[in-house]
GROMACS .gro file of C-alpha atoms in nm:
model
  147
    1UNK     CA    1  18.555  -0.671  -9.029
    2UNK     CA    2  18.320  -0.390  -9.114
    3UNK     CA    3  18.380  -0.034  -9.228
    4UNK     CA    4  18.362   0.224  -8.946
    5UNK     CA    5  18.059   0.453  -8.955
    6UNK     CA    6  18.272   0.768  -8.984
    7UNK     CA    7  18.416   0.669  -9.324
    8UNK     CA    8  18.116   0.780  -9.530
    9UNK     CA    9  18.059   1.126  -9.379
   10UNK     CA   10  18.431   1.205  -9.359
   11UNK     CA   11  18.506   1.107  -9.719
   12UNK     CA   12  18.202   1.295  -9.843
   13UNK     CA   13  18.302   1.604  -9.640
   14UNK     CA   14  18.660   1.584  -9.771
   15UNK     CA   15  18.531   1.563 -10.129
   16UNK     CA   16  18.300   1.862 -10.077
   17UNK     CA   17  18.580   2.065  -9.917
   18UNK     CA   18  18.815   1.974 -10.202
   19UNK     CA   19  18.550   2.081 -10.453
   20UNK     CA   20  18.510   2.415 -10.278
   21UNK     CA   21  18.882   2.495 -10.270
   22UNK     CA   22  18.934   2.366 -10.625
   23UNK     CA   23  18.651   2.589 -10.747
   24UNK     CA   24  18.820   2.885 -10.575
   25UNK     CA   25  19.151   2.801 -10.745
   26UNK     CA   26  18.974   2.758 -11.081
   27UNK     CA   27  18.808   3.099 -11.046
   28UNK     CA   28  19.147   3.251 -10.965
   29UNK     CA   29  19.300   3.081 -11.269
   30UNK     CA   30  19.040   3.219 -11.508
   31UNK     CA   31  19.018   3.567 -11.349
   32UNK     CA   32  19.324   3.678 -11.155
   33UNK     CA   33  19.551   3.515 -10.898
   34UNK     CA   34  19.511   3.839 -10.703
   35UNK     CA   35  19.174   3.704 -10.575
   36UNK     CA   36  19.357   3.438 -10.375
   37UNK     CA   37  19.385   3.515 -10.006
   38UNK     CA   38  19.747   3.409  -9.988
   39UNK     CA   39  20.091   3.561  -9.959
   40UNK     CA   40  20.253   3.668 -10.283
   41UNK     CA   41  20.613   3.691 -10.171
   42UNK     CA   42  20.864   3.449 -10.026
   43UNK     CA   43  20.829   3.074 -10.004
   44UNK     CA   44  20.453   3.088  -9.963
   45UNK     CA   45  20.347   3.242 -10.292
   46UNK     CA   46  20.016   3.124 -10.437
   47UNK     CA   47  20.040   3.362 -10.732
   48UNK     CA   48  20.378   3.226 -10.844
   49UNK     CA   49  20.250   2.867 -10.818
   50UNK     CA   50  19.914   2.924 -10.987
   51UNK     CA   51  20.067   3.117 -11.278
   52UNK     CA   52  20.369   2.892 -11.331
   53UNK     CA   53  20.423   2.671 -11.634
   54UNK     CA   54  20.328   2.377 -11.410
   55UNK     CA   55  19.981   2.523 -11.345
   56UNK     CA   56  19.855   2.363 -11.668
   57UNK     CA   57  19.906   2.020 -11.822
   58UNK     CA   58  19.860   1.999 -12.200
   59UNK     CA   59  19.690   2.338 -12.180
   60UNK     CA   60  19.437   2.227 -11.918
   61UNK     CA   61  19.459   2.419 -11.588
   62UNK     CA   62  19.556   2.200 -11.295
   63UNK     CA   63  19.290   2.379 -11.088
   64UNK     CA   64  19.023   2.270 -11.337
   65UNK     CA   65  19.154   1.912 -11.325
   66UNK     CA   66  19.133   1.929 -10.945
   67UNK     CA   67  18.777   2.058 -10.966
   68UNK     CA   68  18.674   1.776 -11.202
   69UNK     CA   69  18.841   1.517 -10.977
   70UNK     CA   70  18.680   1.663 -10.666
   71UNK     CA   71  18.335   1.658 -10.824
   72UNK     CA   72  18.390   1.295 -10.925
   73UNK     CA   73  18.493   1.217 -10.568
   74UNK     CA   74  18.174   1.381 -10.440
   75UNK     CA   75  17.981   1.128 -10.648
   76UNK     CA   76  18.206   0.832 -10.560
   77UNK     CA   77  18.208   0.917 -10.188
   78UNK     CA   78  17.840   1.002 -10.157
   79UNK     CA   79  17.646   0.794  -9.905
   80UNK     CA   80  17.458   0.632 -10.194
   81UNK     CA   81  17.783   0.529 -10.366
   82UNK     CA   82  17.921   0.384 -10.044
   83UNK     CA   83  17.600   0.179 -10.001
   84UNK     CA   84  17.617   0.045 -10.356
   85UNK     CA   85  17.720  -0.314 -10.411
   86UNK     CA   86  17.841  -0.235 -10.765
   87UNK     CA   87  18.209  -0.330 -10.783
   88UNK     CA   88  18.286  -0.064 -11.045
   89UNK     CA   89  18.216   0.210 -10.790
   90UNK     CA   90  18.467   0.067 -10.544
   91UNK     CA   91  18.721   0.023 -10.824
   92UNK     CA   92  18.661   0.374 -10.964
   93UNK     CA   93  18.699   0.526 -10.616
   94UNK     CA   94  19.029   0.343 -10.563
   95UNK     CA   95  19.165   0.431 -10.908
   96UNK     CA   96  19.062   0.795 -10.860
   97UNK     CA   97  19.244   0.835 -10.528
   98UNK     CA   98  19.553   0.646 -10.649
   99UNK     CA   99  19.574   0.862 -10.961
  100UNK     CA  100  19.525   1.175 -10.752
  101UNK     CA  101  19.808   1.079 -10.518
  102UNK     CA  102  20.046   1.026 -10.808
  103UNK     CA  103  19.951   1.367 -10.947
  104UNK     CA  104  19.976   1.531 -10.603
  105UNK     CA  105  20.328   1.392 -10.557
  106UNK     CA  106  20.428   1.544 -10.892
  107UNK     CA  107  20.266   1.878 -10.800
  108UNK     CA  108  20.441   1.890 -10.461
  109UNK     CA  109  20.772   1.812 -10.633
  110UNK     CA  110  20.705   2.093 -10.882
  111UNK     CA  111  20.621   2.337 -10.602
  112UNK     CA  112  20.927   2.254 -10.393
  113UNK     CA  113  21.196   2.199 -10.656
  114UNK     CA  114  21.086   2.363 -10.981
  115UNK     CA  115  20.873   2.664 -10.882
  116UNK     CA  116  21.036   2.697 -10.537
  117UNK     CA  117  20.716   2.828 -10.386
  118UNK     CA  118  20.419   2.679 -10.203
  119UNK     CA  119  20.053   2.757 -10.259
  120UNK     CA  120  19.859   2.717  -9.935
  121UNK     CA  121  19.527   2.662 -10.117
  122UNK     CA  122  19.687   2.394 -10.334
  123UNK     CA  123  19.825   2.235 -10.018
  124UNK     CA  124  19.473   2.219  -9.872
  125UNK     CA  125  19.358   2.022 -10.179
  126UNK     CA  126  19.667   1.799 -10.156
  127UNK     CA  127  19.597   1.720  -9.789
  128UNK     CA  128  19.231   1.644  -9.863
  129UNK     CA  129  19.335   1.418 -10.153
  130UNK     CA  130  19.579   1.237  -9.922
  131UNK     CA  131  19.308   1.195  -9.657
  132UNK     CA  132  19.071   1.050  -9.918
  133UNK     CA  133  19.349   0.822 -10.045
  134UNK     CA  134  19.430   0.690  -9.698
  135UNK     CA  135  19.068   0.631  -9.602
  136UNK     CA  136  18.971   0.469  -9.931
  137UNK     CA  137  19.279   0.244  -9.936
  138UNK     CA  138  19.237   0.131  -9.575
  139UNK     CA  139  18.858   0.115  -9.550
  140UNK     CA  140  18.725   0.119  -9.906
  141UNK     CA  141  18.703  -0.256  -9.948
  142UNK     CA  142  18.543  -0.334  -9.614
  143UNK     CA  143  18.174  -0.415  -9.591
  144UNK     CA  144  17.940  -0.145  -9.470
  145UNK     CA  145  17.854  -0.166  -9.103
  146UNK     CA  146  17.507  -0.300  -9.043
  147UNK     CA  147  17.288  -0.030  -8.895
   0.00000   0.00000   0.00000
């Protein structure tokens, strides 16, 4: 069985989109959460989420971690990386998405049950991370389609 042609462009696009949103969240973290185009009252409250105690781990902003992960995924999901026969790339890609999903599950738990607010921009990154996870897990070990 071979990997479908859409896997490479879709994973690369998801990684680029995740990088863009993560960069936006990182800028907001280091400047002001007021720059976020998001509600700041009620259940949807990006400001409450991005300024909460859970918005940093060991002093490192979660947004910055997301940006670093997204940039790594841009490299690991680039067309060149997908064409590579090096097993470490396939393993790194799988470890990266599995680690991200564990972290995303913790972040969603924190949003829902600790902070009691949802950040829509964070949710976009979570959905993109889940999409990358699903695609890499289901198609990441298949051989590239001969073209």
